[in-house]
């Protein structure tokens, strides 16, 4: 069964993930060959800094001209682990044009321009695989695209950013504030020097766009994803969550509307019950909870980032793409036949946990309750706490459109008796 | 892209799973067609009792002659949801011979004779998919066979039987004994009238064999799997586990030996720490924890049984197999190139939690410790509790070959000062 002519692989990028991919391709060459049915050979490695010492990689393979590498014409598979939009996008397209299939770990690009890349792959009859783009090593793209291909996914709820999960978990277990927890994450290498992409939810939003597209067989771009980060989550929010039997997580949430005619995708911190399987996802782990019509509730858990886990996902795709090459076939391409519109955040139906600082005098609750009623928002529970002329009012609403809930908060801010809105957080996973 | 000639599907068996498969094929026909690229048509349904009313299925499709159905020659895919060894095995082989690929949910058959079935599929150039055979709707076979194809799996630890997990969870949360918990499981429909296959671990052993084969690219048959059920787990065992910060689960454990030259597969109750992700798998849910060299620790969680979840897995396979048919290709076949021997239980390295009833007099601990030392088993912790001339001694060992551990227990039983071995349980997941 084994053919002897090796499949040629171009590695585009050789940072943390790329160097690990190259290492495993060398150390596990026999296993990869047995699983593919042919040996795979690293034919070239495109880098920005050719002078850097790269252990285990033949210096003769190193090039700074990535375009020339993918244009050689003898490349079977290009592995793109450069990240960002350009030059990654042009290189992938050039690879397709020149006979190569592509394995990519590039969430930003897939979330920005996935449809065009899929179209190019289809035009040239190539594969585009990207398991590593969402939640690192956790098999997620393939299970959603293939295992659940006979089912109807209604909801995806994911912890898809390890940095923010580490910070929130630290705040939850130690009572630390946001800054303190961020400092610890930075010191331990879980947060980058500039943590913006993680803590402001951009990274999670890209993954939400990819997940929503795959789950609902439609197209969702990162610009369609409502995004809120965790920088305003306070120790008081976490303590409030605890009192409700909840914990706070940054969630990527993709939902099909009840009528099936639209979808939504959003990223924001939310309280989830401690009994929810996602609540026990600690430290920098990721997990994605999927609700499907026939399958019910599934969860996929694992390390969401890091060189080795991401390389594992890349190599799993490499094996699949190589097998397809040998069989002269391609795997499933983009499935976006539903073309469902993406509704804005205001139309998402959700629940709010609102903590108000109010004057400690009679009639305040009545005033507050009236505002909720005027906005058409039904209250689930209210807890009042008074101390020294000050009082706090914690309201948890029933489900309502997000626009009505945020409108309620705006109206509450205008009440004389409301001294401040101490915290607002959505409640999910119930 | 859509072709109009439908792919023809033969449904072999129309019980809980089969009728759900037929229902979804009808209600979701448009989605399935869009995802496959061609419509799928139910061409025949083989049943044992043709007179039974089957809602939503055209009576003209019903036949009692399953062999004639798969011999028709126009069947593209046969879905085997009969279960058991025969006639399922002959029908699958006949389907391959007559041009059909096969989707099966038959764990017993795959665990007994998977190699022969894979060989037949390869001989005739057909697909054999069986996601539904392990852990119901949880995507597991595909992630292990494909997503982790570029990685090296070292260990699989799974809760793969919902009935036993329900019983053990009930014992854990309510303090109930085994019989009481089994009665409740039976009353709620989680246990069958004859629960032997579940509570004695036969069902889990079949799944362990399949998982071990896929994870390690080798062949493991159900007869190679060491099997112990949960019928002897007592409320006292569960209480002991609690005192150690553990819970008791029936685990299917597949391991690669440290030297990589052999594998083991076993099913038995074990204590696992409450902090382990498997510990929070409640009720009848299943979950499989995978340790891979590059990916790290992954977990897959979901409903392990039931008509709808199992149908979801069957239909995911159906979509894949139909796509392959249209592309005139086949998916990955059996990958058993390592042909690693399966070591017997005695060679498995594990830890024991042993609870002894002993005479409450000086020197007992010294006697007991001597027995452990003679067997070459190192003790991790000992806890002594005395009451009214009686005493109990709870010993947790370090890791040692199972043969040495069970030899130690035999030797302990022979000591005059040991009145009885109250409980023995392995400790896993640390």
Short mmCIF file of C-alpha atoms in Angstrom, two decimals, chain A residues 1 20 23-24 27-28 30-32 34-35 122 131 137-140 142-143 145-153 215 217 256 277 280 285 289 292-303 308-313 315-317 319-320 323 327-330 332-333 335 337-338, chain B residues 1 20 23-24 27-28 30-32 34-35 122 131 137-140 142-143 145-153 215 217 256 277 280 285 289 292-303 308-313 315-317 319-320 323 327-330 332-333 335 337-338:
data_model
loop_
_atom_site.label_atom_id
_atom_site.label_comp_id
_atom_site.label_asym_id
_atom_site.label_seq_id
_atom_site.Cartn_x
_atom_site.Cartn_y
_atom_site.Cartn_z
CA UNK A 1 0.00 0.00 0.00
CA UNK A 20 6.91 22.05 16.71
CA UNK A 23 9.98 18.59 14.97
CA UNK A 24 7.10 16.11 15.05
CA UNK A 27 10.59 12.47 15.02
CA UNK A 28 7.32 10.75 14.05
CA UNK A 30 7.40 6.60 10.34
CA UNK A 31 4.05 6.89 12.09
CA UNK A 32 2.93 9.68 9.77
CA UNK A 34 2.09 4.60 7.95
CA UNK A 35 -1.05 6.60 8.64
CA UNK A 122 -12.90 24.74 -4.52
CA UNK A 131 -8.64 22.51 12.88
CA UNK A 137 -5.72 20.79 19.88
CA UNK A 138 -9.37 20.24 20.67
CA UNK A 139 -10.96 18.40 17.77
CA UNK A 140 -13.82 20.73 16.99
CA UNK A 142 -13.91 18.14 12.16
CA UNK A 143 -16.57 16.98 14.67
CA UNK A 145 -18.20 19.69 10.02
CA UNK A 146 -18.36 15.91 9.84
CA UNK A 147 -19.55 14.04 12.94
CA UNK A 148 -22.54 16.33 13.39
CA UNK A 149 -23.18 16.67 9.64
CA UNK A 150 -26.39 14.64 10.03
CA UNK A 151 -27.67 16.68 12.96
CA UNK A 152 -28.91 20.23 13.54
CA UNK A 153 -26.76 22.33 15.85
CA UNK A 215 -22.22 25.00 13.09
CA UNK A 217 -23.75 26.06 7.57
CA UNK A 256 -29.74 29.81 15.90
CA UNK A 277 -19.95 21.50 32.52
CA UNK A 280 -15.34 23.47 35.85
CA UNK A 285 -8.05 25.19 29.31
CA UNK A 289 -20.32 23.02 24.61
CA UNK A 292 -27.62 19.67 18.82
CA UNK A 293 -31.15 18.57 18.08
CA UNK A 294 -30.54 14.81 18.02
CA UNK A 295 -27.17 14.47 19.77
CA UNK A 296 -28.16 16.57 22.75
CA UNK A 297 -25.44 18.25 24.80
CA UNK A 298 -21.83 17.57 23.89
CA UNK A 299 -18.66 19.09 25.24
CA UNK A 300 -15.12 19.15 23.85
CA UNK A 301 -12.36 20.01 26.30
CA UNK A 302 -8.60 20.49 26.09
CA UNK A 303 -5.68 22.88 25.81
CA UNK A 308 2.50 21.30 20.87
CA UNK A 309 -1.31 21.19 21.06
CA UNK A 310 -1.66 23.45 18.02
CA UNK A 311 0.91 21.34 16.16
CA UNK A 312 -1.15 18.24 16.97
CA UNK A 313 -4.17 19.80 15.27
CA UNK A 315 -0.62 17.42 11.85
CA UNK A 316 -4.03 15.74 12.11
CA UNK A 317 -5.13 17.95 9.22
CA UNK A 319 -2.60 13.47 7.54
CA UNK A 320 -6.15 13.98 6.25
CA UNK A 323 -4.66 10.98 2.33
CA UNK A 327 -6.82 9.26 -3.16
CA UNK A 328 -7.10 12.12 -5.66
CA UNK A 329 -10.07 13.44 -3.75
CA UNK A 330 -10.80 16.36 -1.48
CA UNK A 332 -15.69 18.40 2.63
CA UNK A 333 -15.38 22.03 1.54
CA UNK A 335 -20.85 24.24 3.74
CA UNK A 337 -25.80 26.67 1.92
CA UNK A 338 -28.16 28.19 4.48
CA UNK B 1 -23.20 20.88 -7.59
CA UNK B 20 -34.99 7.63 14.75
CA UNK B 23 -37.39 9.85 11.04
CA UNK B 24 -34.49 12.29 10.73
CA UNK B 27 -37.69 15.38 8.36
CA UNK B 28 -34.21 16.71 7.54
CA UNK B 30 -33.20 18.89 2.53
CA UNK B 31 -30.36 19.56 4.95
CA UNK B 32 -28.89 16.12 4.39
CA UNK B 34 -27.37 19.99 0.84
CA UNK B 35 -24.59 18.62 3.02
CA UNK B 122 -10.94 -2.71 1.88
CA UNK B 131 -19.04 6.41 15.21
CA UNK B 137 -23.41 10.76 19.93
CA UNK B 138 -20.02 11.81 21.24
CA UNK B 139 -17.72 12.33 18.29
CA UNK B 140 -14.88 10.04 19.26
CA UNK B 142 -13.52 10.36 13.97
CA UNK B 143 -11.47 12.61 16.30
CA UNK B 145 -8.94 8.29 13.74
CA UNK B 146 -8.55 11.64 12.01
CA UNK B 147 -8.01 14.70 14.23
CA UNK B 148 -5.33 12.95 16.28
CA UNK B 149 -3.86 11.10 13.29
CA UNK B 150 -0.74 13.28 13.53
CA UNK B 151 -0.28 12.72 17.25
CA UNK B 152 0.59 9.83 19.53
CA UNK B 153 -2.12 8.79 21.95
CA UNK B 215 -6.02 4.98 19.60
CA UNK B 217 -3.31 1.78 15.55
CA UNK B 256 0.37 2.21 25.84
CA UNK B 277 -12.57 16.21 34.62
CA UNK B 280 -17.92 15.58 37.28
CA UNK B 285 -23.57 10.89 30.58
CA UNK B 289 -10.46 11.52 28.41
CA UNK B 292 -1.85 12.49 23.62
CA UNK B 293 1.82 13.36 23.35
CA UNK B 294 1.42 16.70 21.57
CA UNK B 295 -2.23 17.57 22.15
CA UNK B 296 -2.07 16.99 25.90
CA UNK B 297 -5.29 16.19 27.76
CA UNK B 298 -8.53 16.22 25.84
CA UNK B 299 -12.01 15.25 26.93
CA UNK B 300 -15.11 14.44 24.91
CA UNK B 301 -18.42 14.53 26.77
CA UNK B 302 -22.03 13.82 25.90
CA UNK B 303 -24.94 11.38 26.00
CA UNK B 308 -31.65 10.29 19.11
CA UNK B 309 -27.99 10.67 20.11
CA UNK B 310 -27.06 7.37 18.48
CA UNK B 311 -29.01 8.34 15.36
CA UNK B 312 -27.03 11.61 15.25
CA UNK B 313 -23.79 9.65 15.11
CA UNK B 315 -26.32 10.16 10.29
CA UNK B 316 -22.97 11.98 10.60
CA UNK B 317 -21.37 8.82 9.26
CA UNK B 319 -23.20 12.02 5.31
CA UNK B 320 -19.47 11.22 5.21
CA UNK B 323 -19.85 12.19 0.17
CA UNK B 327 -16.38 11.56 -4.85
CA UNK B 328 -15.66 7.95 -5.79
CA UNK B 329 -13.29 7.71 -2.85
CA UNK B 330 -13.28 6.06 0.53
CA UNK B 332 -9.60 6.20 6.13
CA UNK B 333 -9.84 2.46 6.65
CA UNK B 335 -5.15 1.67 10.76
CA UNK B 337 -0.05 -1.04 11.36
CA UNK B 338 1.58 -1.21 14.79
#
